[in-house]
Amino acid sequence: MRMARRLGPPPGRYMISKLREEAADNARRRAGLRQMLERGSSLRREDHAWLEAYHADLALAEAMMKSSDAEDRAA
């Protein structure tokens, strides 16, 4: 009950499918931007900002997972 209150209800099938679609779109965009950078192309301001936000979100998610793992080991 405490976990449900803290995290909310689990996503349904529709929401999971939408999250997967968004994740696939993001992976394709990231791969395209990486290819552009490897070819020496400059990124548009919007693409650069998107990539920075992506990496910030990734760092936050990794930190949360690391924190959760540490809590699990301590329990």
Short mmCIF file of C-alpha atoms in Angstrom, two decimals:
data_model
loop_
_atom_site.label_atom_id
_atom_site.label_comp_id
_atom_site.label_asym_id
_atom_site.label_seq_id
_atom_site.Cartn_x
_atom_site.Cartn_y
_atom_site.Cartn_z
CA MET A 1 0.00 0.00 0.00
CA ARG A 2 2.80 2.41 0.88
CA MET A 3 4.52 1.72 -2.42
CA ALA A 4 1.29 2.27 -4.37
CA ARG A 5 0.75 5.59 -2.62
CA ARG A 6 4.31 6.68 -3.32
CA LEU A 7 4.51 5.56 -6.95
CA GLY A 8 0.88 5.59 -8.01
CA PRO A 9 -0.85 2.84 -9.94
CA PRO A 10 1.18 0.85 -12.45
CA PRO A 11 0.74 1.93 -16.05
CA GLY A 12 -1.78 0.03 -18.16
CA ARG A 13 -1.09 -1.69 -21.47
CA TYR A 14 -1.90 1.40 -23.51
CA MET A 15 0.46 3.61 -21.52
CA ILE A 16 3.20 0.99 -21.68
CA SER A 17 2.85 0.80 -25.47
CA LYS A 18 3.08 4.60 -25.70
CA LEU A 19 6.16 4.64 -23.45
CA ARG A 20 7.80 2.00 -25.65
CA GLU A 21 7.00 4.01 -28.80
CA GLU A 22 8.48 7.14 -27.25
CA ALA A 23 11.57 5.23 -26.14
CA ALA A 24 12.06 3.86 -29.67
CA ASP A 25 11.65 7.35 -31.15
CA ASN A 26 14.18 8.73 -28.68
CA ALA A 27 16.67 5.94 -29.47
CA ARG A 28 16.38 6.66 -33.20
CA ARG A 29 16.80 10.39 -32.67
CA ARG A 30 19.81 9.87 -30.42
CA ALA A 31 21.42 7.52 -32.97
CA GLY A 32 20.84 10.04 -35.76
CA LEU A 33 22.34 12.86 -33.74
CA ARG A 34 25.33 10.70 -32.81
CA GLN A 35 25.90 9.92 -36.51
CA MET A 36 25.76 13.61 -37.34
CA LEU A 37 28.35 14.38 -34.66
CA GLU A 38 30.60 11.53 -35.85
CA ARG A 39 30.50 12.97 -39.40
CA GLY A 40 31.53 16.34 -38.01
CA SER A 41 28.17 18.02 -38.58
CA SER A 42 26.94 20.73 -36.26
CA LEU A 43 23.72 20.21 -34.36
CA ARG A 44 20.87 22.69 -34.34
CA ARG A 45 20.31 24.43 -31.03
CA GLU A 46 17.14 22.40 -30.43
CA ASP A 47 18.92 19.11 -31.08
CA HIS A 48 21.81 20.05 -28.82
CA ALA A 49 19.38 21.01 -26.04
CA TRP A 50 17.43 17.77 -26.53
CA LEU A 51 20.61 15.71 -26.33
CA GLU A 52 21.72 17.50 -23.15
CA ALA A 53 18.30 16.91 -21.56
CA TYR A 54 18.45 13.24 -22.63
CA HIS A 55 21.83 12.78 -20.95
CA ALA A 56 20.66 14.60 -17.81
CA ASP A 57 17.61 12.32 -17.61
CA LEU A 58 19.80 9.27 -18.15
CA ALA A 59 22.17 10.33 -15.37
CA LEU A 60 19.23 10.88 -13.02
CA ALA A 61 17.74 7.46 -13.85
CA GLU A 62 21.09 5.75 -13.30
CA ALA A 63 21.53 7.53 -9.96
CA MET A 64 18.03 6.47 -8.89
CA MET A 65 18.74 2.86 -9.83
CA LYS A 66 22.06 2.93 -7.99
CA SER A 67 20.34 4.41 -4.91
CA SER A 68 17.61 1.76 -5.06
CA ASP A 69 20.21 -1.01 -5.31
CA ALA A 70 22.05 0.38 -2.27
CA GLU A 71 18.79 0.50 -0.31
CA ASP A 72 18.00 -3.09 -1.27
CA ARG A 73 21.41 -4.29 -0.08
CA ALA A 74 21.04 -2.38 3.19
CA ALA A 75 17.65 -3.95 3.93
#
